[in-house]
CSV table of C-alpha atoms and ligand atoms in Angstrom, one decimal:
chain,number,residue,atom,x,y,z
A,190,MET,CA,-26.1,28.7,28.7
A,191,ALA,CA,-27.9,31.9,27.7
A,192,SER,CA,-30.8,33.2,29.7
A,193,VAL,CA,-33.9,35.3,29.2
A,194,THR,CA,-34.9,37.8,31.8
A,195,PHE,CA,-38.6,37.9,32.6
A,196,ALA,CA,-40.2,40.6,34.8
A,197,PRO,CA,-43.8,41.0,33.5
A,198,ASP,CA,-46.3,43.3,35.0
A,199,ASP,CA,-48.8,40.6,35.8
A,200,ARG,CA,-51.8,42.6,36.4
A,201,TYR,CA,-54.1,39.8,35.2
A,202,ASN,CA,-52.8,37.2,37.8
A,203,ALA,CA,-51.9,35.0,34.9
A,204,PHE,CA,-49.0,33.4,36.6
A,205,ILE,CA,-48.7,31.3,39.8
A,206,THR,CA,-44.9,31.1,39.5
A,207,THR,CA,-42.5,33.2,37.4
A,208,LEU,CA,-38.8,32.8,36.8
A,209,SER,CA,-36.9,36.0,36.5
A,210,GLU,CA,-34.1,34.3,34.6
A,211,ALA,CA,-35.1,31.5,32.3
A,212,GLU,CA,-32.5,29.3,30.5
A,213,THR,CA,-32.6,29.2,26.7
A,214,GLY,CA,-30.5,27.3,24.2
A,215,PRO,CA,-30.3,26.8,20.4
A,216,GLY,CA,-33.3,25.4,18.6
A,217,ARG,CA,-36.5,26.3,16.9
A,218,LEU,CA,-37.8,28.0,20.0
A,219,SER,CA,-34.6,29.6,20.9
A,220,GLY,CA,-35.1,32.7,23.1
A,221,ILE,CA,-38.9,32.5,22.9
A,222,PRO,CA,-40.6,33.0,26.2
A,223,VAL,CA,-43.1,30.1,26.8
A,224,ALA,CA,-45.5,29.7,29.7
A,225,VAL,CA,-46.6,26.3,31.0
A,226,LYS,CA,-49.9,25.5,32.7
A,227,ASP,CA,-49.4,24.7,36.4
A,228,ASN,CA,-50.6,21.1,36.1
A,229,ILE,CA,-47.6,20.1,33.9
A,230,SER,CA,-44.6,19.0,35.8
A,231,THR,CA,-41.4,21.1,35.7
A,232,ARG,CA,-38.3,19.8,37.5
A,233,GLY,CA,-37.3,22.0,40.4
A,234,ILE,CA,-40.2,24.4,39.8
A,235,PRO,CA,-43.3,24.2,42.0
A,236,THR,CA,-46.3,22.6,40.3
A,237,THR,CA,-49.5,23.3,42.1
A,238,CYS,CA,-52.5,22.6,39.9
A,239,ALA,CA,-53.7,25.8,41.6
A,240,SER,CA,-54.5,23.7,44.7
A,241,ARG,CA,-53.5,24.0,48.3
A,242,ILE,CA,-53.2,20.2,48.4
A,243,LEU,CA,-50.0,20.4,46.4
A,244,ALA,CA,-48.4,23.2,48.4
A,245,GLY,CA,-44.7,22.6,48.8
A,246,TYR,CA,-44.5,20.0,46.0
A,247,ILE,CA,-41.6,20.4,43.7
A,248,PRO,CA,-41.5,17.8,40.9
A,249,PRO,CA,-38.3,15.8,40.6
A,250,TYR,CA,-38.8,15.4,36.8
A,251,ASP,CA,-40.0,17.2,33.7
A,252,ALA,CA,-43.1,16.3,31.8
A,253,HIS,CA,-42.3,15.0,28.3
A,254,VAL,CA,-43.6,18.2,26.7
A,255,VAL,CA,-41.4,20.3,28.9
A,256,THR,CA,-38.3,18.2,27.9
A,257,LEU,CA,-39.3,18.8,24.3
A,258,LEU,CA,-39.7,22.6,24.7
A,259,LYS,CA,-36.3,22.8,26.4
A,260,ARG,CA,-34.7,20.7,23.7
A,261,GLU,CA,-35.8,23.3,21.2
A,262,GLY,CA,-34.3,26.1,23.3
A,263,ALA,CA,-37.6,27.6,24.6
A,264,ALA,CA,-37.3,29.8,27.7
A,265,ILE,CA,-39.9,28.5,30.2
A,266,VAL,CA,-40.6,31.7,32.1
A,267,GLY,CA,-43.4,30.6,34.3
A,268,LYS,CA,-46.3,28.4,35.4
A,269,THR,CA,-49.8,29.7,34.7
A,270,ASN,CA,-52.9,30.0,36.8
A,271,MET,CA,-55.8,27.6,36.2
A,272,ASP,CA,-59.0,26.2,37.7
A,273,GLU,CA,-57.9,23.8,40.5
A,274,PHE,CA,-56.9,20.5,38.8
A,275,GLY,CA,-58.5,21.8,35.6
A,276,MET,CA,-62.0,21.7,37.0
A,277,GLY,CA,-63.8,24.8,35.7
A,278,THR,CA,-64.6,27.1,32.9
A,279,THR,CA,-63.4,30.5,34.3
A,280,THR,CA,-60.1,30.2,36.2
A,281,GLU,CA,-62.1,31.4,39.3
A,282,ASN,CA,-61.6,28.0,41.0
A,283,SER,CA,-58.0,28.7,41.8
A,284,ALA,CA,-56.4,28.7,45.3
A,285,PHE,CA,-54.3,31.7,44.0
A,286,GLY,CA,-57.3,33.9,43.0
A,287,PRO,CA,-58.9,34.4,39.6
A,288,THR,CA,-57.1,35.4,36.4
A,289,LEU,CA,-58.5,38.5,34.7
A,290,ASN,CA,-59.3,38.7,31.0
A,291,PRO,CA,-56.9,41.1,29.2
A,292,ALA,CA,-59.6,42.0,26.7
A,293,ASP,CA,-61.7,43.3,29.7
A,294,PRO,CA,-60.3,42.8,33.2
A,295,THR,CA,-63.9,42.8,34.7
A,296,ARG,CA,-64.4,39.5,32.9
A,297,VAL,CA,-63.1,36.0,33.3
A,298,PRO,CA,-60.5,34.7,30.8
A,299,GLY,CA,-62.3,31.4,30.5
A,300,GLY,CA,-60.8,28.2,31.8
A,301,SER,CA,-59.3,26.1,32.9
A,302,SER,CA,-56.2,27.2,31.1
A,303,GLY,CA,-57.1,30.9,31.7
A,304,GLY,CA,-53.6,31.9,32.9
A,305,SER,CA,-52.0,30.6,29.8
A,306,ALA,CA,-54.5,32.4,27.6
A,307,ALA,CA,-54.1,35.7,29.5
A,308,ALA,CA,-50.3,35.4,29.4
A,309,VAL,CA,-50.4,35.0,25.6
A,310,ALA,CA,-53.2,37.6,24.9
A,311,SER,CA,-51.5,40.3,27.0
A,312,GLY,CA,-48.2,39.7,25.2
A,313,MET,CA,-46.3,38.6,28.3
A,314,VAL,CA,-45.3,35.5,26.4
A,315,ARG,CA,-45.4,34.5,22.8
A,316,MET,CA,-46.9,31.0,23.4
A,317,ALA,CA,-48.1,28.7,26.1
A,318,LEU,CA,-49.1,25.2,26.9
A,319,GLY,CA,-52.6,24.4,28.1
A,320,THR,CA,-54.6,21.2,28.7
A,321,ASP,CA,-58.0,20.4,27.4
A,322,THR,CA,-60.2,17.8,29.1
A,323,GLY,CA,-63.6,19.3,28.0
A,324,GLY,CA,-62.6,22.6,26.4
A,325,SER,CA,-59.9,24.1,28.7
A,326,ILE,CA,-57.7,25.2,25.8
A,327,ARG,CA,-60.4,26.3,23.4
A,328,CYS,CA,-62.6,28.1,25.9
A,329,PRO,CA,-60.0,30.5,27.2
A,330,ALA,CA,-58.6,31.0,23.7
A,331,ALA,CA,-62.0,32.1,22.6
A,332,PHE,CA,-62.7,34.3,25.5
A,333,CYS,CA,-59.3,36.0,25.3
A,334,GLY,CA,-59.1,36.3,21.5
A,335,ILE,CA,-56.2,33.9,20.8
A,336,VAL,CA,-55.7,30.6,19.0
A,337,GLY,CA,-55.8,27.3,20.9
A,338,LEU,CA,-55.7,23.7,19.7
A,339,LYS,CA,-56.7,20.5,21.4
A,340,PRO,CA,-54.8,17.8,19.5
A,341,THR,CA,-56.1,14.4,18.7
A,342,TYR,CA,-56.2,12.1,21.7
A,343,GLY,CA,-52.9,10.3,21.7
A,344,ARG,CA,-50.9,12.7,19.6
A,345,VAL,CA,-49.1,14.5,22.5
A,346,SER,CA,-47.6,12.6,25.4
A,347,ARG,CA,-49.1,13.3,28.8
A,348,TYR,CA,-46.2,12.0,30.8
A,349,GLY,CA,-45.8,14.4,33.7
A,350,LEU,CA,-49.3,15.9,33.4
A,351,ILE,CA,-51.1,15.7,36.7
A,352,ALA,CA,-54.2,13.8,35.7
A,353,TYR,CA,-57.8,15.1,36.0
A,354,ALA,CA,-59.7,12.8,33.6
A,355,ASN,CA,-57.2,10.6,31.6
A,356,SER,CA,-59.6,9.3,28.9
A,357,LEU,CA,-60.5,12.9,27.8
A,358,GLU,CA,-57.5,15.2,28.2
A,359,GLN,CA,-54.7,16.3,26.0
A,360,ILE,CA,-51.9,18.9,26.3
A,361,GLY,CA,-51.9,21.5,23.5
A,362,PRO,CA,-50.6,24.8,22.2
A,363,MET,CA,-51.9,28.3,22.7
A,364,ALA,CA,-50.6,31.3,20.7
A,365,ARG,CA,-51.6,34.5,18.9
A,366,SER,CA,-51.1,33.0,15.4
A,367,VAL,CA,-51.9,29.8,13.7
A,368,GLU,CA,-48.3,29.7,12.5
A,369,ASP,CA,-47.1,29.5,16.1
A,370,ILE,CA,-49.6,26.8,16.9
A,371,SER,CA,-48.2,24.8,14.0
A,372,LEU,CA,-44.6,25.4,15.2
A,373,LEU,CA,-45.5,24.1,18.6
A,374,MET,CA,-47.2,21.1,17.2
A,375,GLU,CA,-44.0,20.2,15.4
A,376,VAL,CA,-42.1,20.3,18.7
A,377,LEU,CA,-44.8,18.5,20.9
A,378,THR,CA,-45.6,15.5,18.8
A,379,THR,CA,-42.3,13.6,19.3
A,380,HIS,CA,-43.1,10.1,20.4
A,381,ASP,CA,-42.8,9.1,24.1
A,382,SER,CA,-43.1,5.5,25.3
A,383,ARG,CA,-43.9,6.7,28.8
A,384,ASP,CA,-47.5,7.5,28.0
A,385,SER,CA,-49.0,4.3,26.7
A,386,THR,CA,-51.9,6.1,25.0
A,387,THR,CA,-49.6,8.1,22.7
A,388,ILE,CA,-49.0,6.8,19.2
A,389,SER,CA,-46.2,7.9,17.0
A,390,CYS,CA,-47.6,10.4,14.6
A,391,PRO,CA,-45.3,13.3,14.2
A,392,TYR,CA,-46.7,16.6,12.9
A,393,ARG,CA,-44.6,17.9,10.0
A,394,HIS,CA,-46.6,20.5,8.2
A,395,THR,CA,-46.7,24.0,6.9
A,396,PRO,CA,-50.2,25.5,7.2
A,397,ASP,CA,-51.9,25.5,3.8
A,398,PRO,CA,-54.5,28.4,3.9
A,399,SER,CA,-56.6,27.1,1.0
A,400,VAL,CA,-60.1,25.8,1.6
A,401,ARG,CA,-61.1,25.5,-2.0
A,402,GLY,CA,-63.4,22.4,-2.4
A,403,LEU,CA,-63.3,21.7,1.3
A,404,LYS,CA,-66.6,20.4,2.8
A,405,ILE,CA,-67.4,22.1,6.1
A,406,GLY,CA,-70.3,20.5,8.2
A,407,VAL,CA,-72.2,23.0,10.3
A,408,PRO,CA,-74.4,21.1,12.9
A,409,GLU,CA,-77.7,22.8,13.7
A,410,GLU,CA,-77.2,22.0,17.3
A,411,PHE,CA,-74.1,24.3,17.4
A,412,PHE,CA,-76.4,27.3,16.6
A,413,GLY,CA,-79.4,26.2,18.6
A,414,GLU,CA,-80.8,26.7,22.1
A,415,GLY,CA,-78.5,28.1,24.7
A,416,VAL,CA,-76.2,29.8,22.1
A,417,ASP,CA,-76.3,33.6,22.3
A,418,PRO,CA,-77.8,34.7,19.0
A,419,ARG,CA,-75.2,37.5,18.8
A,420,VAL,CA,-72.3,35.0,19.1
A,421,ALA,CA,-74.1,32.7,16.6
A,422,ALA,CA,-74.3,35.6,14.1
A,423,VAL,CA,-70.6,36.4,14.3
A,424,VAL,CA,-69.7,32.8,13.8
A,425,TRP,CA,-72.1,32.4,10.9
A,426,GLU,CA,-70.4,35.3,9.2
A,427,ALA,CA,-67.0,33.6,9.7
A,428,VAL,CA,-68.3,30.4,8.2
A,429,THR,CA,-69.8,32.4,5.3
A,430,ARG,CA,-66.4,33.9,4.7
A,431,LEU,CA,-64.8,30.5,4.4
A,432,GLU,CA,-67.5,29.7,1.8
A,433,GLN,CA,-66.5,32.8,-0.1
A,434,GLN,CA,-62.9,31.5,0.0
A,435,GLY,CA,-64.1,28.4,-1.8
A,436,ALA,CA,-65.3,26.0,0.9
A,437,GLU,CA,-68.7,24.2,0.6
A,438,ILE,CA,-71.0,24.6,3.6
A,439,VAL,CA,-73.1,21.6,4.5
A,440,THR,CA,-75.7,21.9,7.3
A,441,CYS,CA,-76.0,18.7,9.4
A,442,ARG,CA,-77.3,17.2,12.6
A,443,MET,CA,-75.5,15.9,15.7
A,444,PRO,CA,-78.2,14.2,17.8
A,445,SER,CA,-75.8,13.1,20.5
A,446,MET,CA,-75.4,16.7,21.5
A,447,SER,CA,-78.5,16.2,23.7
A,448,PHE,CA,-76.6,13.9,26.1
A,449,ALA,CA,-73.0,14.7,25.4
A,450,LEU,CA,-72.7,17.1,28.3
A,451,ALA,CA,-74.2,14.6,30.8
A,452,ALA,CA,-71.9,11.9,29.5
A,453,TYR,CA,-68.9,14.2,29.9
A,454,TYR,CA,-69.7,15.2,33.5
A,455,VAL,CA,-70.3,11.6,34.6
A,456,THR,CA,-67.0,10.5,33.0
A,457,CYS,CA,-64.8,13.3,34.1
A,458,THR,CA,-66.0,13.3,37.7
A,459,SER,CA,-65.6,9.5,37.9
A,460,GLU,CA,-62.1,9.6,36.6
A,461,ALA,CA,-61.3,12.6,38.9
A,462,SER,CA,-62.5,10.8,42.0
A,463,SER,CA,-60.2,8.0,41.2
A,464,ASN,CA,-57.2,10.2,40.2
A,465,LEU,CA,-57.4,12.5,43.2
A,466,ALA,CA,-57.6,9.7,45.7
A,467,ARG,CA,-53.8,9.7,45.9
A,468,PHE,CA,-53.6,13.1,47.6
A,469,ASP,CA,-53.5,12.5,51.3
A,470,GLY,CA,-51.5,15.4,52.6
A,471,VAL,CA,-48.7,13.3,54.0
A,472,ARG,CA,-45.8,14.6,51.9
A,473,TYR,CA,-47.1,18.0,51.0
A,474,GLY,CA,-50.2,20.2,51.3
A,475,PRO,CA,-51.8,21.0,54.6
A,476,GLN,CA,-49.7,19.1,57.2
A,477,ALA,CA,-51.1,16.0,58.7
A,478,ASP,CA,-51.6,15.6,62.4
A,479,THR,CA,-50.1,12.2,62.8
A,480,ARG,CA,-51.3,11.7,66.3
A,481,ARG,CA,-54.9,11.5,65.2
A,482,PRO,CA,-56.6,8.4,63.6
A,483,TRP,CA,-55.6,8.2,60.0
A,484,HIS,CA,-59.0,8.5,58.5
A,485,GLU,CA,-59.7,11.7,60.5
A,486,SER,CA,-56.6,13.5,59.5
A,487,PHE,CA,-57.0,12.3,55.9
A,488,GLN,CA,-60.5,13.8,55.9
A,489,ASP,CA,-59.3,17.1,57.4
A,490,GLN,CA,-56.5,17.5,55.0
A,491,ARG,CA,-58.6,16.9,52.0
A,492,ARG,CA,-61.3,19.2,53.2
A,493,GLU,CA,-58.7,21.9,53.7
A,494,GLY,CA,-56.6,21.1,50.7
A,495,PHE,CA,-59.2,20.9,48.0
A,496,GLY,CA,-61.5,23.8,46.9
A,497,ALA,CA,-65.3,23.5,46.9
A,498,GLU,CA,-65.6,22.5,43.2
A,499,VAL,CA,-63.0,19.8,43.4
A,500,ARG,CA,-64.7,18.4,46.5
A,501,ARG,CA,-68.1,18.5,44.7
A,502,ARG,CA,-66.7,16.5,41.7
A,503,ILE,CA,-64.9,13.9,43.9
A,504,MET,CA,-68.2,13.3,45.6
A,505,LEU,CA,-70.2,13.1,42.4
A,506,GLY,CA,-67.7,10.8,40.8
A,507,THR,CA,-67.4,8.5,43.8
A,508,PHE,CA,-71.2,8.3,43.8
A,509,ALA,CA,-71.4,7.5,40.1
A,510,LEU,CA,-68.9,4.7,40.5
A,511,SER,CA,-70.4,3.2,43.6
A,512,SER,CA,-71.7,-0.3,43.4
A,513,GLY,CA,-75.4,-0.4,42.4
A,514,TYR,CA,-75.1,2.9,40.5
A,515,TYR,CA,-72.3,2.0,38.2
A,516,GLY,CA,-74.6,0.7,35.5
A,517,LYS,CA,-77.0,3.6,35.9
A,518,TYR,CA,-74.4,6.3,35.5
A,519,TYR,CA,-70.9,5.3,34.4
A,520,ALA,CA,-71.8,2.5,32.0
A,521,LYS,CA,-74.6,4.6,30.6
A,522,ALA,CA,-72.2,7.6,30.1
A,523,GLN,CA,-69.8,5.3,28.1
A,524,ALA,CA,-72.7,4.2,25.9
A,525,ALA,CA,-73.6,7.8,25.3
A,526,ARG,CA,-70.0,8.5,24.6
A,527,GLN,CA,-70.0,5.9,21.9
A,528,GLN,CA,-73.0,7.7,20.3
A,529,VAL,CA,-71.0,10.9,20.1
A,530,ARG,CA,-68.1,9.0,18.4
A,531,ASN,CA,-70.7,7.5,16.0
A,532,ASP,CA,-72.0,10.9,15.1
A,533,PHE,CA,-68.5,12.1,14.2
A,534,VAL,CA,-67.8,8.9,12.2
A,535,ARG,CA,-71.1,9.4,10.2
A,536,LEU,CA,-70.5,13.1,9.6
A,537,PHE,CA,-66.9,12.6,8.5
A,538,ARG,CA,-68.1,10.3,5.7
A,539,THR,CA,-69.4,13.4,4.0
A,540,VAL,CA,-67.6,16.4,5.4
A,541,ASP,CA,-63.9,17.2,6.0
A,542,VAL,CA,-64.3,19.3,9.1
A,543,ILE,CA,-67.1,20.6,11.4
A,544,ALA,CA,-67.4,24.2,12.3
A,545,GLY,CA,-69.3,26.3,14.9
A,546,PRO,CA,-68.9,28.5,17.8
A,547,THR,CA,-66.3,27.5,20.5
A,548,MET,CA,-68.4,28.9,23.3
A,549,PRO,CA,-72.1,29.7,23.5
A,550,THR,CA,-71.5,33.2,24.9
A,551,VAL,CA,-68.7,35.8,25.3
A,552,ALA,CA,-66.6,35.9,28.5
A,553,PHE,CA,-68.7,36.1,31.7
A,554,ARG,CA,-68.3,38.8,34.3
A,555,LEU,CA,-66.1,37.8,37.3
A,556,GLY,CA,-68.4,36.1,39.8
A,557,GLU,CA,-71.4,36.1,37.4
A,558,LYS,CA,-71.9,32.3,37.3
A,559,THR,CA,-72.6,31.0,40.7
A,560,ASP,CA,-74.5,27.8,40.2
A,561,PRO,CA,-72.5,24.8,39.0
A,562,LEU,CA,-75.0,23.6,36.5
A,563,SER,CA,-75.1,26.9,34.5
A,564,MET,CA,-71.3,26.8,34.5
A,565,TYR,CA,-71.3,23.2,33.2
A,566,LEU,CA,-73.8,24.1,30.4
A,567,SER,CA,-71.3,26.5,28.9
A,568,ASP,CA,-69.1,23.5,28.0
A,569,ILE,CA,-71.7,22.0,25.7
A,570,LEU,CA,-69.9,22.9,22.4
A,571,THR,CA,-66.4,21.9,23.5
A,572,VAL,CA,-66.9,18.5,25.2
A,573,PRO,CA,-67.9,16.5,22.0
A,574,ALA,CA,-64.4,16.7,20.7
A,575,ASN,CA,-63.0,15.3,24.0
A,576,LEU,CA,-65.5,12.5,24.2
A,577,ALA,CA,-64.6,11.4,20.7
A,578,GLY,CA,-60.9,12.2,20.9
A,579,VAL,CA,-60.9,14.3,17.7
A,580,PRO,CA,-58.8,17.4,17.2
A,581,ALA,CA,-60.4,20.9,17.6
A,582,ILE,CA,-59.1,24.4,17.3
A,583,SER,CA,-60.5,27.8,18.3
A,584,VAL,CA,-59.5,30.8,16.2
A,585,PRO,CA,-60.6,34.4,16.9
A,586,CYS,CA,-63.4,35.4,14.5
A,587,GLY,CA,-64.5,38.9,15.6
A,588,THR,CA,-66.3,40.3,18.5
A,589,SER,CA,-69.7,40.5,20.1
A,590,GLU,CA,-70.4,43.4,22.6
A,591,GLY,CA,-66.8,44.3,22.1
A,592,LEU,CA,-65.6,40.9,23.4
A,593,PRO,CA,-63.7,38.2,21.5
A,594,VAL,CA,-65.6,35.3,19.8
A,595,GLY,CA,-64.0,32.1,18.8
A,596,LEU,CA,-64.6,29.9,15.7
A,597,GLN,CA,-64.2,26.2,16.5
A,598,VAL,CA,-63.1,23.8,13.8
A,599,ILE,CA,-63.2,20.1,14.6
A,600,GLY,CA,-61.4,17.6,12.4
A,601,GLN,CA,-61.0,13.8,11.9
A,602,TRP,CA,-58.8,11.7,14.1
A,603,PHE,CA,-55.1,12.5,13.5
A,604,ARG,CA,-55.9,15.2,10.9
A,605,ASP,CA,-54.8,18.0,13.2
A,606,GLU,CA,-53.1,19.4,10.1
A,607,LYS,CA,-56.5,20.0,8.5
A,608,VAL,CA,-58.0,22.0,11.4
A,609,ILE,CA,-54.8,24.1,11.4
A,610,ASP,CA,-55.2,24.7,7.6
A,611,VAL,CA,-58.8,25.8,8.0
A,612,ALA,CA,-57.9,28.1,10.9
A,613,ALA,CA,-55.0,29.5,8.8
A,614,ALA,CA,-57.4,30.1,5.9
A,615,TYR,CA,-59.8,32.0,8.2
A,616,GLU,CA,-57.0,34.0,9.8
A,617,GLN,CA,-55.5,35.0,6.5
A,618,GLY,CA,-58.9,35.8,4.9
A,619,ALA,CA,-59.7,37.9,7.9
A,620,SER,CA,-56.6,40.0,7.6
A,621,LEU,CA,-57.2,40.8,3.9
B,36,LIG,N1,-64.9,23.1,32.0
B,36,LIG,C1,-64.7,21.7,31.8
B,36,LIG,C2,-64.6,21.1,33.2
B,36,LIG,O1,-64.7,21.8,34.2
B,36,LIG,C3,-63.4,21.5,31.1
B,36,LIG,C4,-62.2,21.6,31.9
B,36,LIG,C5,-61.0,21.1,31.2
B,36,LIG,O2,-61.0,21.0,30.0
B,36,LIG,N2,-60.0,20.9,32.0
B,36,LIG,O3,-64.5,19.9,33.3
């Protein structure tokens, strides 16, 4: 079997693990270096979720998406840095130190798939896999100036993904061009019965960069309070260019935006508290002192093994699910989530796609956001697509203060092809 040598100058701390010799074979991805986020299981290669609690863990199996990449000959050259278990918007919550943004190394790359975005943006790899629970593919794509797609919920198997919040997350492609996103989607959408939420819906498509007659909904809320007016201006210009290319722009409303973020954070912390209960430090992670009472050593290991943000979310989620509060928080969040879905159903009766900024600002300075709430608020434009399960892409659309800005295009369930077409149209129009 042929191999690809990989010796990058990783000045951005994009990788947690690299392979100096990566195997490659024949196929559509033959010889192409691909990076994989470190919450996706790779047989024989450490998979850490950027957490100390998984120190020493080497998966005995490949995630379905990794099997698919290998089947097409891809050279998996490394595992990328991330916010611990995917919890964050900057890649600063990593036990391996933050990743830097190649567009400006004094800034964060976004998160939580910041390592994948930095690896692609800096040219160390041609493509990467990320995961997106509330924006973790689109946010770093926007901040680093690359393309990233969160596929429709259920389109890509999550077998072998270490779960953060199952009802929200998807694995998806990150690359410098829409064409490569499309190529990866062809590879990743092969059905897998081991993830029962996956339905068989193979992506076989060549991007069609024509938007003539396409109706693009632009929700007022996406340009409202909290969105940096300079970012909003850049994105408006991008939308206007799609109009010049033949699309029809329809302004609209998404009232559920006022509670989408709260619904997201109650849901994701609840699911996280349940998912992360399995990590007890017995087989890997900080070593257990087995002479002590079980509950004491369990507590110590989890205190040592998890970072501050993960501990915060486990506590929030455990509280939200506790008896007596379930109705007040979790059940209410599910009702709010239904409203978000309803908004999309209503909007998609009259428009084909929805467009707006991916992030309300450009990339923050490293260490700039210190309080959790202001960090959470920056996810406001990305979480609606996860709550509803619809596909959403971020494509670079210019700069503000010299930093990349992303245009987000959200589509109807299982119309990932359409958001890819619109992104391709924008990309081609922009290069004319
Ligand atoms: N920033 C969001 C969070 O912290 C989204 C993360 C993600 O998509 N994994 O939950």
